[in-house]
Structures are given as structure tokens and as C-alpha cells.
């Protein structure tokens, strides 16, 4: 799984380079961001829209082997009841703290969005630049998974992506800059990403046992099969540094 995500990261880097080249060489392609232009004709940015929509559809209807457990743990098929579940008070304390930290991330990211909106309102950023920022966030998302995650280190304090409280917030965080852009292109992505996040939050509330390693055996380090952290699994010792 780690190799798959590394490959996806490099793909996203290429997408960023391609969109940057289009921004410089073929800026007229960004007309798709204008009201009424989405259905005017095909462009390279339509392909990007299809890729992003496809990613979100896979979050809702995952194909086995394509999603990390961090995203898939919301589903019943990935829930393995713990042999010795944590006490209810321990679980409740865990969820209270996790929800508090998630709220902090939401507030921080809201300030990021407000900052971008302010720059757009002042005319410093246009619709084209906001899409470039979105593609940059698209790359940053998997940088957090594969290389280093500031949200994990500074805010969430979780062990790894598998136990991440906000794993499926990624697409809404990515398309945050497009909230300012009044077009079908932007708002279709924002609405779809919002639905993915709301479904995730509903399942966190409705099925909390799926999201806690104290109640879901599959989330424990010793049972990890994704190894997104880059460590190798050794029998009887869980994940261990090489």
C-alpha cells in the first residue's frame, strides 16, 4: 500500500507541473472556471475534474486494495472487534479528546480558507491561482501520508494514518480555495467533497468503535498491512524500524 501511495504522490506532482504549464502556456483553458463554461467544450482541466470526482466516488464505494485502512476503517468490512476492548470510560475519553483536536484542525483550516478568500477579494489571487493552490493542496495531501504530516505532529497527536481522525477530510480541505469560485466546476467538487466528509462524520458518531484501536483490532499496529509509516512488519512485534 505504501508503494501505491508513493506512486500516487508522484502522479500528483506531475499533475501540478502539468496544470502549471497550462497556466503559463494555455491560460484560456482556465475559462472552465467561469460561470456557464463547464459544458462549453472539453479541456485538460475537465480531465482533472474527472480524476477528483473519481477519487471521491472511490471513497464512497471503495475497490478492495485501493484505499488505505485510514480511509476504509469507517466501513463494517474493516471492523474487527477487539478481543479485550478498552473500558467505556477510556473510549469516551479518547473520542472527546480526538473530537476536540479535530475541531482545532477545522478552525485552523477555516482560517486558511478565509485568508485565501481575502486575497481573492483583494484581487491578489484570481480564479486561476485558486485552482493552482487547490492542485498544490492535492499534492500536499499525499505528502502528509507518505512523507510528513503536520496535522498529526502538531494537532492530532495520533500514531499514524491508520488511526487518523480526519483521514477523509482530505478532499474538502483540498478544494477549500474553490469555494470562492462561482462555477459548476468548483461547486460540484465542493458539494461532493462535503458529502464525503459529512458521511465520514456521521459514521464517526454512529459507529465510533470502528475508529478506535481499543475497540477495532484491525487498527492495532501489530495487525497493520498498509505500513504507510514506512516501517516493516515483523512477526509478533508489530511494525518495527528496519
Short mmCIF file of N, CA and C in Angstrom, two decimals, residues 4-186:
data_model
loop_
_atom_site.label_atom_id
_atom_site.label_comp_id
_atom_site.label_asym_id
_atom_site.label_seq_id
_atom_site.Cartn_x
_atom_site.Cartn_y
_atom_site.Cartn_z
N UNK A 4 1.96 2.03 -3.42
CA UNK A 4 0.85 2.59 -4.20
C UNK A 4 0.70 4.09 -3.92
N UNK A 5 0.77 4.44 -2.65
CA UNK A 5 0.60 5.85 -2.28
C UNK A 5 1.80 6.69 -2.71
N UNK A 6 2.97 6.11 -2.71
CA UNK A 6 4.14 6.82 -3.23
C UNK A 6 3.97 7.09 -4.73
N UNK A 7 3.47 6.08 -5.45
CA UNK A 7 3.22 6.27 -6.87
C UNK A 7 2.17 7.34 -7.12
N UNK A 8 1.14 7.37 -6.29
CA UNK A 8 0.09 8.38 -6.44
C UNK A 8 0.64 9.77 -6.13
N UNK A 9 1.56 9.85 -5.18
CA UNK A 9 2.16 11.15 -4.88
C UNK A 9 2.92 11.68 -6.08
N UNK A 10 3.71 10.83 -6.72
CA UNK A 10 4.45 11.27 -7.90
C UNK A 10 3.50 11.64 -9.04
N UNK A 11 2.41 10.91 -9.16
CA UNK A 11 1.41 11.27 -10.17
C UNK A 11 0.85 12.67 -9.90
N UNK A 12 0.58 12.97 -8.64
CA UNK A 12 0.04 14.28 -8.29
C UNK A 12 1.05 15.39 -8.54
N UNK A 13 2.31 15.09 -8.32
CA UNK A 13 3.35 16.07 -8.63
C UNK A 13 3.34 16.38 -10.12
N UNK A 14 3.20 15.35 -10.95
CA UNK A 14 3.13 15.55 -12.40
C UNK A 14 1.89 16.36 -12.78
N UNK A 15 0.78 16.11 -12.09
CA UNK A 15 -0.44 16.88 -12.34
C UNK A 15 -0.20 18.36 -12.02
N UNK A 16 0.46 18.63 -10.91
CA UNK A 16 0.78 20.01 -10.54
C UNK A 16 1.64 20.68 -11.61
N UNK A 17 2.64 19.96 -12.08
CA UNK A 17 3.51 20.51 -13.13
C UNK A 17 2.71 20.77 -14.41
N UNK A 18 1.83 19.83 -14.77
CA UNK A 18 1.04 19.98 -15.99
C UNK A 18 0.09 21.18 -15.90
N UNK A 19 -0.58 21.34 -14.76
CA UNK A 19 -1.51 22.46 -14.60
C UNK A 19 -0.75 23.79 -14.58
N UNK A 20 0.45 23.79 -14.01
CA UNK A 20 1.28 25.00 -14.02
C UNK A 20 1.67 25.37 -15.45
N UNK A 21 2.02 24.37 -16.25
CA UNK A 21 2.36 24.62 -17.66
C UNK A 21 1.14 25.17 -18.40
N UNK A 22 -0.04 24.60 -18.16
CA UNK A 22 -1.26 25.09 -18.80
C UNK A 22 -1.52 26.54 -18.38
N UNK A 23 -1.28 26.84 -17.11
CA UNK A 23 -1.48 28.21 -16.59
C UNK A 23 -0.60 29.21 -17.34
N UNK A 24 0.61 28.80 -17.69
CA UNK A 24 1.55 29.70 -18.36
C UNK A 24 1.34 29.73 -19.87
N UNK A 25 1.13 28.54 -20.47
CA UNK A 25 1.10 28.42 -21.93
C UNK A 25 -0.30 28.51 -22.51
N UNK A 26 -1.28 27.92 -21.83
CA UNK A 26 -2.65 27.89 -22.34
C UNK A 26 -3.64 28.41 -21.30
N UNK A 27 -3.51 29.64 -20.87
CA UNK A 27 -4.38 30.16 -19.80
C UNK A 27 -5.87 30.16 -20.16
N UNK A 28 -6.17 30.13 -21.46
CA UNK A 28 -7.58 30.12 -21.87
C UNK A 28 -8.30 28.85 -21.41
N UNK A 29 -7.54 27.79 -21.10
CA UNK A 29 -8.16 26.56 -20.61
C UNK A 29 -8.83 26.77 -19.25
N UNK A 30 -8.40 27.80 -18.52
CA UNK A 30 -8.98 28.07 -17.21
C UNK A 30 -10.36 28.72 -17.32
N UNK A 31 -10.81 28.96 -18.54
CA UNK A 31 -12.16 29.52 -18.72
C UNK A 31 -13.23 28.58 -18.19
N UNK A 32 -12.87 27.32 -18.00
CA UNK A 32 -13.81 26.34 -17.44
C UNK A 32 -14.27 26.74 -16.04
N UNK A 33 -13.50 27.62 -15.40
CA UNK A 33 -13.86 28.09 -14.07
C UNK A 33 -14.90 29.20 -14.08
N UNK A 34 -15.21 29.71 -15.27
CA UNK A 34 -16.19 30.79 -15.37
C UNK A 34 -17.60 30.22 -15.42
N UNK A 35 -18.59 30.98 -14.92
CA UNK A 35 -19.98 30.51 -14.96
C UNK A 35 -20.42 30.15 -16.37
N UNK A 36 -21.03 28.99 -16.53
CA UNK A 36 -21.57 28.58 -17.82
C UNK A 36 -20.58 28.00 -18.79
N UNK A 37 -19.30 27.91 -18.42
CA UNK A 37 -18.28 27.44 -19.36
C UNK A 37 -17.96 25.94 -19.21
N UNK A 38 -18.48 25.32 -18.17
CA UNK A 38 -18.11 23.91 -17.94
C UNK A 38 -18.55 23.03 -19.10
N UNK A 39 -19.73 23.30 -19.67
CA UNK A 39 -20.28 22.47 -20.73
C UNK A 39 -20.02 23.06 -22.12
N UNK A 40 -19.16 24.07 -22.18
CA UNK A 40 -18.89 24.72 -23.47
C UNK A 40 -18.00 23.88 -24.37
N UNK A 41 -17.18 23.02 -23.79
CA UNK A 41 -16.28 22.20 -24.59
C UNK A 41 -15.23 21.56 -23.70
N UNK A 42 -14.60 20.49 -24.19
CA UNK A 42 -13.60 19.77 -23.37
C UNK A 42 -12.31 20.54 -23.21
N UNK A 43 -11.63 20.28 -22.10
CA UNK A 43 -10.32 20.87 -21.85
C UNK A 43 -9.54 19.94 -20.94
N UNK A 44 -8.25 20.22 -20.79
CA UNK A 44 -7.42 19.40 -19.90
C UNK A 44 -7.92 19.47 -18.47
N UNK A 45 -8.50 20.59 -18.09
CA UNK A 45 -8.98 20.75 -16.71
C UNK A 45 -10.24 19.94 -16.45
N UNK A 46 -10.96 19.57 -17.51
CA UNK A 46 -12.08 18.65 -17.34
C UNK A 46 -11.56 17.28 -16.90
N UNK A 47 -10.42 16.88 -17.44
CA UNK A 47 -9.82 15.60 -17.05
C UNK A 47 -9.45 15.62 -15.57
N UNK A 48 -8.94 16.76 -15.10
CA UNK A 48 -8.61 16.90 -13.68
C UNK A 48 -9.88 16.79 -12.83
N UNK A 49 -10.96 17.40 -13.28
CA UNK A 49 -12.24 17.31 -12.58
C UNK A 49 -12.70 15.86 -12.48
N UNK A 50 -12.55 15.12 -13.57
CA UNK A 50 -12.95 13.70 -13.59
C UNK A 50 -12.11 12.90 -12.59
N UNK A 51 -10.81 13.17 -12.55
CA UNK A 51 -9.91 12.46 -11.61
C UNK A 51 -10.35 12.72 -10.18
N UNK A 52 -10.62 13.98 -9.86
CA UNK A 52 -11.01 14.33 -8.49
C UNK A 52 -12.36 13.72 -8.12
N UNK A 53 -13.30 13.78 -9.04
CA UNK A 53 -14.61 13.17 -8.78
C UNK A 53 -14.46 11.65 -8.61
N UNK A 54 -13.63 11.06 -9.44
CA UNK A 54 -13.40 9.62 -9.34
C UNK A 54 -12.81 9.23 -7.99
N UNK A 55 -11.87 10.04 -7.52
CA UNK A 55 -11.28 9.79 -6.19
C UNK A 55 -12.34 9.79 -5.11
N UNK A 56 -13.28 10.73 -5.21
CA UNK A 56 -14.31 10.83 -4.18
C UNK A 56 -15.32 9.69 -4.27
N UNK A 57 -15.62 9.26 -5.48
CA UNK A 57 -16.51 8.11 -5.66
C UNK A 57 -15.88 6.86 -5.04
N UNK A 58 -14.57 6.71 -5.21
CA UNK A 58 -13.87 5.57 -4.61
C UNK A 58 -13.89 5.62 -3.09
N UNK A 59 -13.96 6.83 -2.52
CA UNK A 59 -14.09 6.94 -1.07
C UNK A 59 -15.45 6.41 -0.61
N UNK A 60 -16.46 6.58 -1.45
CA UNK A 60 -17.81 6.13 -1.10
C UNK A 60 -18.02 4.66 -1.44
N UNK A 61 -17.41 4.21 -2.54
CA UNK A 61 -17.56 2.82 -2.98
C UNK A 61 -16.17 2.25 -3.28
N UNK A 62 -15.41 1.98 -2.25
CA UNK A 62 -14.01 1.58 -2.45
C UNK A 62 -13.86 0.22 -3.12
N UNK A 63 -12.87 0.13 -3.99
CA UNK A 63 -12.48 -1.14 -4.59
C UNK A 63 -11.42 -1.75 -3.68
N UNK A 64 -11.58 -3.01 -3.28
CA UNK A 64 -10.60 -3.63 -2.38
C UNK A 64 -9.17 -3.46 -2.88
N UNK A 65 -8.31 -3.04 -1.96
CA UNK A 65 -6.91 -2.89 -2.29
C UNK A 65 -6.52 -1.51 -2.80
N UNK A 66 -7.50 -0.60 -2.92
CA UNK A 66 -7.18 0.73 -3.43
C UNK A 66 -7.09 1.79 -2.34
N UNK A 67 -7.74 1.54 -1.20
CA UNK A 67 -7.76 2.53 -0.12
C UNK A 67 -6.99 2.03 1.09
N UNK A 68 -6.29 2.95 1.73
CA UNK A 68 -5.62 2.63 2.99
C UNK A 68 -6.68 2.44 4.07
N UNK A 69 -6.31 1.70 5.11
CA UNK A 69 -7.23 1.44 6.21
C UNK A 69 -7.65 2.73 6.89
N UNK A 70 -6.79 3.75 6.85
CA UNK A 70 -7.14 5.03 7.44
C UNK A 70 -8.43 5.59 6.89
N UNK A 71 -8.71 5.35 5.60
CA UNK A 71 -9.94 5.80 4.97
C UNK A 71 -11.03 4.75 5.06
N UNK A 72 -10.65 3.47 4.95
CA UNK A 72 -11.62 2.39 4.86
C UNK A 72 -12.17 1.94 6.21
N UNK A 73 -11.56 2.37 7.31
CA UNK A 73 -11.99 1.89 8.63
C UNK A 73 -13.42 2.28 8.97
N UNK A 74 -13.98 3.22 8.26
CA UNK A 74 -15.37 3.63 8.50
C UNK A 74 -16.36 2.54 8.08
N UNK A 75 -15.91 1.59 7.26
CA UNK A 75 -16.80 0.58 6.70
C UNK A 75 -16.86 -0.68 7.58
N UNK A 76 -18.01 -1.34 7.63
CA UNK A 76 -18.15 -2.51 8.51
C UNK A 76 -17.19 -3.65 8.15
N UNK A 77 -16.82 -3.76 6.89
CA UNK A 77 -15.94 -4.86 6.48
C UNK A 77 -14.55 -4.75 7.09
N UNK A 78 -14.18 -3.55 7.57
CA UNK A 78 -12.84 -3.33 8.11
C UNK A 78 -12.86 -3.22 9.64
N UNK A 79 -13.97 -3.62 10.21
CA UNK A 79 -14.07 -3.60 11.67
C UNK A 79 -13.89 -5.00 12.23
N UNK A 80 -12.88 -5.16 13.08
CA UNK A 80 -12.60 -6.43 13.75
C UNK A 80 -12.70 -6.16 15.25
N UNK A 81 -13.76 -6.61 15.89
CA UNK A 81 -13.93 -6.33 17.33
C UNK A 81 -12.71 -6.76 18.13
N UNK A 82 -12.26 -5.89 19.01
CA UNK A 82 -11.09 -6.18 19.84
C UNK A 82 -11.39 -7.34 20.78
N UNK A 83 -10.38 -8.19 20.99
CA UNK A 83 -10.54 -9.34 21.89
C UNK A 83 -10.73 -8.86 23.33
N UNK A 84 -10.01 -7.80 23.68
CA UNK A 84 -10.14 -7.20 25.01
C UNK A 84 -10.38 -5.70 24.83
N UNK A 85 -11.62 -5.31 24.53
CA UNK A 85 -11.90 -3.90 24.28
C UNK A 85 -11.61 -3.02 25.49
N UNK A 86 -11.23 -1.79 25.19
CA UNK A 86 -10.97 -0.83 26.27
C UNK A 86 -12.26 -0.53 27.04
N UNK A 87 -12.10 -0.12 28.27
CA UNK A 87 -13.25 0.20 29.09
C UNK A 87 -14.01 1.39 28.50
N UNK A 88 -15.34 1.44 28.70
CA UNK A 88 -16.15 2.53 28.14
C UNK A 88 -15.62 3.92 28.49
N UNK A 89 -15.16 4.10 29.72
CA UNK A 89 -14.67 5.43 30.11
C UNK A 89 -13.40 5.80 29.35
N UNK A 90 -12.59 4.79 29.03
CA UNK A 90 -11.37 5.03 28.24
C UNK A 90 -11.75 5.42 26.82
N UNK A 91 -12.70 4.70 26.24
CA UNK A 91 -13.16 5.02 24.89
C UNK A 91 -13.78 6.40 24.83
N UNK A 92 -14.61 6.73 25.80
CA UNK A 92 -15.26 8.04 25.80
C UNK A 92 -14.25 9.16 25.92
N UNK A 93 -13.25 8.98 26.77
CA UNK A 93 -12.20 9.99 26.92
C UNK A 93 -11.42 10.15 25.62
N UNK A 94 -11.17 9.03 24.95
CA UNK A 94 -10.44 9.05 23.67
C UNK A 94 -11.21 9.86 22.63
N UNK A 95 -12.51 9.60 22.51
CA UNK A 95 -13.30 10.28 21.50
C UNK A 95 -13.48 11.77 21.82
N UNK A 96 -13.63 12.10 23.08
CA UNK A 96 -13.74 13.52 23.44
C UNK A 96 -12.48 14.27 23.05
N UNK A 97 -11.32 13.70 23.36
CA UNK A 97 -10.06 14.36 23.03
C UNK A 97 -9.84 14.41 21.52
N UNK A 98 -10.17 13.31 20.85
CA UNK A 98 -10.00 13.27 19.39
C UNK A 98 -10.89 14.29 18.69
N UNK A 99 -12.12 14.42 19.16
CA UNK A 99 -13.05 15.38 18.57
C UNK A 99 -12.59 16.81 18.83
N UNK A 100 -12.04 17.05 20.02
CA UNK A 100 -11.53 18.39 20.33
C UNK A 100 -10.39 18.76 19.39
N UNK A 101 -9.48 17.82 19.17
CA UNK A 101 -8.34 18.08 18.29
C UNK A 101 -8.79 18.27 16.84
N UNK A 102 -9.79 17.49 16.43
CA UNK A 102 -10.32 17.64 15.08
C UNK A 102 -10.95 19.02 14.90
N UNK A 103 -11.63 19.51 15.94
CA UNK A 103 -12.23 20.84 15.88
C UNK A 103 -11.16 21.91 15.73
N UNK A 104 -10.03 21.74 16.40
CA UNK A 104 -8.92 22.69 16.27
C UNK A 104 -8.42 22.71 14.82
N UNK A 105 -8.27 21.53 14.21
CA UNK A 105 -7.85 21.46 12.81
C UNK A 105 -8.86 22.16 11.92
N UNK A 106 -10.15 21.95 12.19
CA UNK A 106 -11.19 22.59 11.38
C UNK A 106 -11.08 24.12 11.48
N UNK A 107 -10.83 24.62 12.68
CA UNK A 107 -10.71 26.07 12.86
C UNK A 107 -9.48 26.61 12.15
N UNK A 108 -8.36 25.91 12.28
CA UNK A 108 -7.13 26.34 11.62
C UNK A 108 -7.32 26.38 10.12
N UNK A 109 -7.94 25.32 9.57
CA UNK A 109 -8.13 25.27 8.12
C UNK A 109 -9.14 26.31 7.66
N UNK A 110 -10.10 26.63 8.50
CA UNK A 110 -11.05 27.70 8.17
C UNK A 110 -10.33 29.03 8.03
N UNK A 111 -9.35 29.27 8.90
CA UNK A 111 -8.55 30.50 8.78
C UNK A 111 -7.74 30.51 7.50
N UNK A 112 -7.23 29.34 7.10
CA UNK A 112 -6.52 29.25 5.82
C UNK A 112 -7.46 29.62 4.68
N UNK A 113 -8.66 29.05 4.72
CA UNK A 113 -9.65 29.36 3.69
C UNK A 113 -10.04 30.84 3.68
N UNK A 114 -10.21 31.41 4.86
CA UNK A 114 -10.55 32.84 4.93
C UNK A 114 -9.41 33.70 4.40
N UNK A 115 -8.17 33.29 4.65
CA UNK A 115 -7.03 34.02 4.13
C UNK A 115 -7.00 34.01 2.61
N UNK A 116 -7.25 32.84 2.03
CA UNK A 116 -7.29 32.74 0.57
C UNK A 116 -8.45 33.56 0.00
N UNK A 117 -9.60 33.52 0.69
CA UNK A 117 -10.76 34.30 0.24
C UNK A 117 -10.45 35.79 0.29
N UNK A 118 -9.72 36.21 1.33
CA UNK A 118 -9.33 37.62 1.42
C UNK A 118 -8.42 38.05 0.28
N UNK A 119 -7.45 37.21 -0.04
CA UNK A 119 -6.54 37.51 -1.15
C UNK A 119 -7.29 37.55 -2.48
N UNK A 120 -8.29 36.67 -2.62
CA UNK A 120 -9.11 36.67 -3.84
C UNK A 120 -9.96 37.94 -3.91
N UNK A 121 -10.53 38.33 -2.78
CA UNK A 121 -11.37 39.53 -2.73
C UNK A 121 -10.56 40.78 -3.06
N UNK A 122 -9.30 40.80 -2.65
CA UNK A 122 -8.44 41.95 -2.91
C UNK A 122 -7.88 41.94 -4.33
N UNK A 123 -8.14 40.87 -5.05
CA UNK A 123 -7.65 40.78 -6.43
C UNK A 123 -6.23 40.29 -6.54
N UNK A 124 -5.65 39.88 -5.43
CA UNK A 124 -4.27 39.37 -5.45
C UNK A 124 -4.25 37.98 -6.06
N UNK A 125 -5.29 37.19 -5.79
CA UNK A 125 -5.45 35.88 -6.40
C UNK A 125 -6.70 35.88 -7.27
N UNK A 126 -6.60 35.29 -8.45
CA UNK A 126 -7.76 35.12 -9.31
C UNK A 126 -8.24 33.68 -9.26
N UNK A 127 -9.26 33.36 -10.04
CA UNK A 127 -9.77 32.00 -10.08
C UNK A 127 -8.69 31.01 -10.50
N UNK A 128 -7.85 31.43 -11.44
CA UNK A 128 -6.79 30.55 -11.93
C UNK A 128 -5.81 30.20 -10.83
N UNK A 129 -5.42 31.21 -10.05
CA UNK A 129 -4.48 30.97 -8.96
C UNK A 129 -5.09 30.10 -7.86
N UNK A 130 -6.39 30.27 -7.64
CA UNK A 130 -7.05 29.44 -6.63
C UNK A 130 -7.06 27.97 -7.06
N UNK A 131 -7.21 27.72 -8.36
CA UNK A 131 -7.13 26.33 -8.81
C UNK A 131 -5.72 25.79 -8.65
N UNK A 132 -4.72 26.62 -8.91
CA UNK A 132 -3.34 26.19 -8.71
C UNK A 132 -3.09 25.84 -7.24
N UNK A 133 -3.64 26.65 -6.34
CA UNK A 133 -3.49 26.35 -4.91
C UNK A 133 -4.19 25.03 -4.58
N UNK A 134 -5.34 24.80 -5.20
CA UNK A 134 -6.06 23.54 -4.98
C UNK A 134 -5.21 22.34 -5.42
N UNK A 135 -4.56 22.46 -6.57
CA UNK A 135 -3.71 21.37 -7.05
C UNK A 135 -2.50 21.20 -6.13
N UNK A 136 -1.98 22.30 -5.59
CA UNK A 136 -0.89 22.22 -4.61
C UNK A 136 -1.34 21.46 -3.36
N UNK A 137 -2.56 21.75 -2.90
CA UNK A 137 -3.11 21.01 -1.76
C UNK A 137 -3.31 19.53 -2.11
N UNK A 138 -3.64 19.28 -3.36
CA UNK A 138 -3.81 17.90 -3.86
C UNK A 138 -2.50 17.12 -3.67
N UNK A 139 -1.40 17.76 -3.97
CA UNK A 139 -0.08 17.14 -3.76
C UNK A 139 0.23 17.04 -2.27
N UNK A 140 -0.04 18.10 -1.54
CA UNK A 140 0.28 18.16 -0.11
C UNK A 140 -0.44 17.07 0.67
N UNK A 141 -1.65 16.71 0.22
CA UNK A 141 -2.43 15.67 0.90
C UNK A 141 -1.62 14.37 1.00
N UNK A 142 -1.07 13.91 -0.11
CA UNK A 142 -0.31 12.65 -0.07
C UNK A 142 1.10 12.86 0.47
N UNK A 143 1.61 14.08 0.42
CA UNK A 143 2.87 14.37 1.11
C UNK A 143 2.70 14.08 2.59
N UNK A 144 1.54 14.46 3.13
CA UNK A 144 1.25 14.21 4.55
C UNK A 144 1.19 12.72 4.84
N UNK A 145 0.69 11.93 3.90
CA UNK A 145 0.56 10.49 4.10
C UNK A 145 1.91 9.79 3.97
N UNK A 146 2.67 10.16 2.96
CA UNK A 146 3.89 9.42 2.60
C UNK A 146 5.14 9.95 3.27
N UNK A 147 5.22 11.27 3.47
CA UNK A 147 6.46 11.88 3.94
C UNK A 147 6.35 12.38 5.38
N UNK A 148 5.54 13.41 5.59
CA UNK A 148 5.46 14.02 6.93
C UNK A 148 4.15 14.78 7.05
N UNK A 149 3.46 14.60 8.18
CA UNK A 149 2.15 15.20 8.37
C UNK A 149 2.14 16.20 9.52
N UNK A 150 2.03 17.50 9.23
CA UNK A 150 1.97 18.50 10.31
C UNK A 150 0.72 18.38 11.17
N UNK A 151 -0.37 17.89 10.58
CA UNK A 151 -1.60 17.74 11.37
C UNK A 151 -1.41 16.67 12.44
N UNK A 152 -0.76 15.59 12.09
CA UNK A 152 -0.51 14.53 13.07
C UNK A 152 0.42 15.01 14.17
N UNK A 153 1.49 15.71 13.77
CA UNK A 153 2.52 16.12 14.73
C UNK A 153 2.06 17.27 15.62
N UNK A 154 1.41 18.26 15.03
CA UNK A 154 1.09 19.48 15.78
C UNK A 154 -0.28 19.49 16.41
N UNK A 155 -1.25 18.79 15.82
CA UNK A 155 -2.62 18.92 16.30
C UNK A 155 -3.23 17.60 16.79
N UNK A 156 -3.24 16.58 15.95
CA UNK A 156 -3.99 15.37 16.27
C UNK A 156 -3.27 14.43 17.23
N UNK A 157 -1.93 14.41 17.14
CA UNK A 157 -1.11 13.58 18.03
C UNK A 157 -1.43 12.08 17.88
N UNK A 158 -1.96 11.68 16.73
CA UNK A 158 -2.25 10.27 16.51
C UNK A 158 -0.99 9.52 16.10
N UNK A 159 -1.05 8.20 16.22
CA UNK A 159 0.14 7.39 15.94
C UNK A 159 0.52 7.40 14.47
N UNK A 160 -0.50 7.27 13.60
CA UNK A 160 -0.22 7.16 12.17
C UNK A 160 -1.50 7.40 11.38
N UNK A 161 -1.42 7.26 10.06
CA UNK A 161 -2.58 7.49 9.20
C UNK A 161 -3.72 6.53 9.49
N UNK A 162 -3.39 5.31 9.89
CA UNK A 162 -4.42 4.31 10.15
C UNK A 162 -5.38 4.77 11.24
N UNK A 163 -4.88 5.47 12.24
CA UNK A 163 -5.72 5.93 13.35
C UNK A 163 -6.13 7.40 13.21
N UNK A 164 -5.89 7.99 12.03
CA UNK A 164 -6.17 9.42 11.83
C UNK A 164 -7.66 9.72 11.92
N UNK A 165 -8.02 10.68 12.74
CA UNK A 165 -9.41 11.08 12.95
C UNK A 165 -10.00 11.78 11.73
N UNK A 166 -9.17 12.44 10.91
CA UNK A 166 -9.67 13.27 9.81
C UNK A 166 -9.22 12.77 8.44
N UNK A 167 -8.93 11.50 8.32
CA UNK A 167 -8.36 10.99 7.07
C UNK A 167 -9.21 11.35 5.86
N UNK A 168 -10.52 11.27 5.97
CA UNK A 168 -11.39 11.56 4.83
C UNK A 168 -11.83 13.01 4.75
N UNK A 169 -11.16 13.88 5.47
CA UNK A 169 -11.38 15.30 5.29
C UNK A 169 -10.58 15.83 4.10
N UNK A 170 -9.74 15.00 3.53
CA UNK A 170 -8.74 15.45 2.57
C UNK A 170 -9.31 16.21 1.38
N UNK A 171 -10.38 15.70 0.78
CA UNK A 171 -10.87 16.35 -0.44
C UNK A 171 -11.52 17.71 -0.14
N UNK A 172 -12.24 17.82 0.97
CA UNK A 172 -12.82 19.13 1.28
C UNK A 172 -11.72 20.13 1.62
N UNK A 173 -10.69 19.69 2.33
CA UNK A 173 -9.57 20.57 2.61
C UNK A 173 -8.88 20.98 1.31
N UNK A 174 -8.78 20.03 0.37
CA UNK A 174 -8.13 20.31 -0.90
C UNK A 174 -8.88 21.36 -1.71
N UNK A 175 -10.22 21.24 -1.77
CA UNK A 175 -10.99 22.14 -2.63
C UNK A 175 -11.43 23.41 -1.92
N UNK A 176 -10.95 23.62 -0.71
CA UNK A 176 -11.30 24.84 0.03
C UNK A 176 -11.13 26.12 -0.80
N UNK A 177 -10.02 26.30 -1.55
CA UNK A 177 -9.87 27.53 -2.34
C UNK A 177 -10.97 27.73 -3.37
N UNK A 178 -11.59 26.65 -3.85
CA UNK A 178 -12.60 26.77 -4.91
C UNK A 178 -13.94 27.26 -4.40
N UNK A 179 -14.11 27.37 -3.09
CA UNK A 179 -15.36 27.90 -2.54
C UNK A 179 -15.63 29.30 -3.08
N UNK A 180 -14.57 30.05 -3.35
CA UNK A 180 -14.71 31.43 -3.85
C UNK A 180 -15.11 31.48 -5.32
N UNK A 181 -14.93 30.39 -6.04
CA UNK A 181 -15.13 30.40 -7.50
C UNK A 181 -16.57 30.01 -7.80
N UNK A 182 -17.29 30.90 -8.46
CA UNK A 182 -18.70 30.68 -8.76
C UNK A 182 -18.87 29.99 -10.11
N UNK A 183 -18.79 28.66 -10.10
CA UNK A 183 -18.96 27.91 -11.34
C UNK A 183 -19.38 26.48 -11.01
N UNK A 184 -19.89 25.79 -12.02
CA UNK A 184 -20.25 24.38 -11.83
C UNK A 184 -19.02 23.57 -11.50
N UNK A 185 -17.90 23.90 -12.14
CA UNK A 185 -16.65 23.17 -11.93
C UNK A 185 -16.29 23.15 -10.45
N UNK A 186 -16.31 24.32 -9.84
CA UNK A 186 -15.88 24.43 -8.46
C UNK A 186 -16.91 23.89 -7.48
#
